[in-house]
mmCIF file of C-alpha atoms in Angstrom:
data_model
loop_
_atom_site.group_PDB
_atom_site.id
_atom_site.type_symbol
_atom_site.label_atom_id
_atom_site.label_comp_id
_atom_site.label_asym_id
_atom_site.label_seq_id
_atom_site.Cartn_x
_atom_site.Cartn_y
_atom_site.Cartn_z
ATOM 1 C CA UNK A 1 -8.445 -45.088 -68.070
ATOM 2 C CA UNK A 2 -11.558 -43.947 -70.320
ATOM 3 C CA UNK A 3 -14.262 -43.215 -69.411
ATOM 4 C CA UNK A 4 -17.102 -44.297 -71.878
ATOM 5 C CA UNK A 5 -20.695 -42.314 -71.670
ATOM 6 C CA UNK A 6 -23.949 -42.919 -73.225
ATOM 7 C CA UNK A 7 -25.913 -39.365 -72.791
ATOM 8 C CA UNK A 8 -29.055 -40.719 -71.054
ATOM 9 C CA UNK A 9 -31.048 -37.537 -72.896
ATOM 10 C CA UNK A 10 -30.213 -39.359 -76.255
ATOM 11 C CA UNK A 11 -31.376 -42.681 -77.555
ATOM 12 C CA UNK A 12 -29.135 -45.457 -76.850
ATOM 13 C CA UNK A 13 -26.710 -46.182 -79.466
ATOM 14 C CA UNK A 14 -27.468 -48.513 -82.175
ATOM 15 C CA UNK A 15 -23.893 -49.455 -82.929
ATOM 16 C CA UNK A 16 -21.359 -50.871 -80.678
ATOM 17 C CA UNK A 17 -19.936 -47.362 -79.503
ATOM 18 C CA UNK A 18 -20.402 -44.811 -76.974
ATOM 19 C CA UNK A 19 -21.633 -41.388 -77.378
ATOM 20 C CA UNK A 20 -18.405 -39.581 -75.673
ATOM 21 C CA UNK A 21 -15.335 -41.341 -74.439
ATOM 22 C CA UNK A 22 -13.677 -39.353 -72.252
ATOM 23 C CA UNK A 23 -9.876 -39.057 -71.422
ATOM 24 C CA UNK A 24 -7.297 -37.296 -68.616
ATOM 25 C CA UNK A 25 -6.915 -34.265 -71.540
ATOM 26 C CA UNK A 26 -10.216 -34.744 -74.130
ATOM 27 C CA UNK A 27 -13.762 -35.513 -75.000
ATOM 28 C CA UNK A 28 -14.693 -37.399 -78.346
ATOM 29 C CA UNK A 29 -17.977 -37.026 -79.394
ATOM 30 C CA UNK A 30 -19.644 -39.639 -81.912
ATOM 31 C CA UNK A 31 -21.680 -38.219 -85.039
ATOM 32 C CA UNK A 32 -24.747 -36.823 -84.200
ATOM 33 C CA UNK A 33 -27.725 -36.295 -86.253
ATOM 34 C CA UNK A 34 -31.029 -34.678 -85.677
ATOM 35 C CA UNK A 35 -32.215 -37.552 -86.069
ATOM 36 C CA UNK A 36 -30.777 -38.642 -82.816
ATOM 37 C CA UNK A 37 -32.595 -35.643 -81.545
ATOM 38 C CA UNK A 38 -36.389 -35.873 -80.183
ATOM 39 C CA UNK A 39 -36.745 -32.232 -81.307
ATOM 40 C CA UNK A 40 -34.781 -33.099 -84.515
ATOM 41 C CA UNK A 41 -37.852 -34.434 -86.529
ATOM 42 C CA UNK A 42 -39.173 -31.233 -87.837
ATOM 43 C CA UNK A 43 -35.423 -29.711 -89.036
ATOM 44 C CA UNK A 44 -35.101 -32.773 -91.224
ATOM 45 C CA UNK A 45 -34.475 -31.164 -94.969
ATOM 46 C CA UNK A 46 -33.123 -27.900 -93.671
ATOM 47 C CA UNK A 47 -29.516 -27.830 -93.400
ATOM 48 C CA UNK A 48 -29.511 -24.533 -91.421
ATOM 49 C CA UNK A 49 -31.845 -26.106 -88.894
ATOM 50 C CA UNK A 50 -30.273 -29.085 -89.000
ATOM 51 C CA UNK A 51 -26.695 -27.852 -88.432
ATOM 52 C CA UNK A 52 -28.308 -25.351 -85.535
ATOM 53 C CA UNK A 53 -29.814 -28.100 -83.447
ATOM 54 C CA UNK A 54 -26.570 -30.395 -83.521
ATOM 55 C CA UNK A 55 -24.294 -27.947 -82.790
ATOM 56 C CA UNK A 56 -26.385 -26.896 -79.649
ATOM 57 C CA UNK A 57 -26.406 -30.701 -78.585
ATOM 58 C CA UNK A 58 -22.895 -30.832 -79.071
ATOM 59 C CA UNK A 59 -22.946 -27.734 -77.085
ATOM 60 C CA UNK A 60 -24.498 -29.318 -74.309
ATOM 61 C CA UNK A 61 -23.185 -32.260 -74.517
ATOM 62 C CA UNK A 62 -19.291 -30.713 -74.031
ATOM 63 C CA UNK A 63 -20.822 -28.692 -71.149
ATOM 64 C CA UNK A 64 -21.628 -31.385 -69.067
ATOM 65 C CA UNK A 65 -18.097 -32.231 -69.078
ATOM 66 C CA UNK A 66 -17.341 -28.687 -67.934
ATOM 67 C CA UNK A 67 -16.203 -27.941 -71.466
ATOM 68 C CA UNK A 68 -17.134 -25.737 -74.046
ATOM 69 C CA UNK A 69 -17.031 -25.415 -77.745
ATOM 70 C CA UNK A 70 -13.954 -23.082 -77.343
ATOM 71 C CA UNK A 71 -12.331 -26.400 -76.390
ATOM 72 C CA UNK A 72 -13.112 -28.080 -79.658
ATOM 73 C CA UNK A 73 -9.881 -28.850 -81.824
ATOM 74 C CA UNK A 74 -11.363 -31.120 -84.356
ATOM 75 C CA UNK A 75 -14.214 -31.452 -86.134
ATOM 76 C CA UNK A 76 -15.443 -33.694 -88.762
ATOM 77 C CA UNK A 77 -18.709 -33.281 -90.739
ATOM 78 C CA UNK A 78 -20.181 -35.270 -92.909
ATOM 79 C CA UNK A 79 -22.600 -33.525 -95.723
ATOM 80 C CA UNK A 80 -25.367 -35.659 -97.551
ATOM 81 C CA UNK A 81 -24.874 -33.025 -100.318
ATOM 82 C CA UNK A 82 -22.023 -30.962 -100.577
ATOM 83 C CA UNK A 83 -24.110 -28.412 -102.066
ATOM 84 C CA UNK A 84 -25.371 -27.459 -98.431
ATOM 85 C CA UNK A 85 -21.410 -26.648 -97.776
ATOM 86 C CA UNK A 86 -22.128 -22.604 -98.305
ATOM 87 C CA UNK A 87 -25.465 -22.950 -96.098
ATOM 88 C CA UNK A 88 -24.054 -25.445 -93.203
ATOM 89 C CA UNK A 89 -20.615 -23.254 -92.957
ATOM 90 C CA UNK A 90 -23.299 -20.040 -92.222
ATOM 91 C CA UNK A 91 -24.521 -21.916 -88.937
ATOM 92 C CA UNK A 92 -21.167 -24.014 -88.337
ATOM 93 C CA UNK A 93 -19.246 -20.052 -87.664
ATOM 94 C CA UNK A 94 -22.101 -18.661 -85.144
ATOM 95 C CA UNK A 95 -20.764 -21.228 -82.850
ATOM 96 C CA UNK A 96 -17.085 -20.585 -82.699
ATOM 97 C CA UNK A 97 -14.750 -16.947 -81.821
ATOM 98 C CA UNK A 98 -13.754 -15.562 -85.488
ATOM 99 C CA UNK A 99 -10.805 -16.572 -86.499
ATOM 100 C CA UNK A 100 -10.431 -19.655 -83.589
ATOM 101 C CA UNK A 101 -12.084 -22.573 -85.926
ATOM 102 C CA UNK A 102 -11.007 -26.101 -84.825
ATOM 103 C CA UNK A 103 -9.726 -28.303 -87.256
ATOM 104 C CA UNK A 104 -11.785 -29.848 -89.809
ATOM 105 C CA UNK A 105 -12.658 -31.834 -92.190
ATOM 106 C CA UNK A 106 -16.053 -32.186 -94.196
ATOM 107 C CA UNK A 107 -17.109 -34.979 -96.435
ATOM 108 C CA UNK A 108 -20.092 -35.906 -98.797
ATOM 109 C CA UNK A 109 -21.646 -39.161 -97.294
ATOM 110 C CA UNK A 110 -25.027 -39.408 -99.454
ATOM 111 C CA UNK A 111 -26.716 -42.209 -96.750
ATOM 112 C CA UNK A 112 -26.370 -40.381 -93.572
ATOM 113 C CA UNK A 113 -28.227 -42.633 -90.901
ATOM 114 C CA UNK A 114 -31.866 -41.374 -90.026
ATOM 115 C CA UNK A 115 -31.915 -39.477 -93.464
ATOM 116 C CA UNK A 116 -30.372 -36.819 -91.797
ATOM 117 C CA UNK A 117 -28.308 -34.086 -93.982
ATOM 118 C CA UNK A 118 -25.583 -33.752 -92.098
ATOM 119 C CA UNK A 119 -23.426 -35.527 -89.181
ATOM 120 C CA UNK A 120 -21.317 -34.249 -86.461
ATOM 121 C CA UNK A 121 -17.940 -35.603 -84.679
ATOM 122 C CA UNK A 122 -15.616 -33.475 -82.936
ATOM 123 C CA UNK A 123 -12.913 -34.151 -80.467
ATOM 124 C CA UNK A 124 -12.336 -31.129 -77.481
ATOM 125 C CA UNK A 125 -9.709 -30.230 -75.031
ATOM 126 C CA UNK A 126 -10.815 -31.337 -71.267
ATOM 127 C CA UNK A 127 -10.658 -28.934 -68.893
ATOM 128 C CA UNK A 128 -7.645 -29.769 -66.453
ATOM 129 C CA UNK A 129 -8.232 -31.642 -63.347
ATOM 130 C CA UNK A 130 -6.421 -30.233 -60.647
#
């Protein structure tokens, strides 16, 4: 049965959703935005920043599921411009092996919620339970 999670370090979701549902074999993580961030505030505007701060949430968020983002196998990213592709993709590699990306897909979504530039969603392996 899932297991459905609201990160207690993150506001409470204004949708009906959770922000991971967790399986037997993965962990789905909702978009995030800095805006969802209380240190997020100040990054709005840079995509670098932006990108940075999410992917280190997601980051922690995966490890408290004894995960990591060498679990990830999808990712899905949503761009307010697509122009920021070249700038996001800089930060988005730092985070991952070379040459071990997860699958993804990015998309231009012009009204990101909390005028964010970018959102977040991936979808990792769970470590087994023995």
């Amino acid at each position: 049965m899932p297991q459905f999670i609201n990160d207690p370090t993150l506001p409470k979701p204004d949708f009906p959703g959770s922000h991971m549902v967790i399986d037997d074999h993965y962990v789905f993580i909702s978009g995030l935005t800095v805006a969802d961030l209380s240190n997020g505030h100040a990054a709005k505007g840079d995509i670098k920043e932006e990108t940075r701060l999410v992917m280190r949430e997601l980051e922690r968020m995966l490890n408290q599921e004894e995960g990591s983002l060498a679990d990830v196998v999808r990712v899905d990213i949503h761009l307010a411009d697509l122009k920021d592709l070249s700038a996001m993709n800089t930060i988005y590699a730092e985070f991952f092996e070379p040459d071990c990306y997860p699958a993804r897909t990015c998309t231009e979504s012009p009204s990101i919620c909390g005028s964010s530039r970018l959102e977040i969603t991936l979808m990792a392996k769970r470590a087994s339970r023995d």
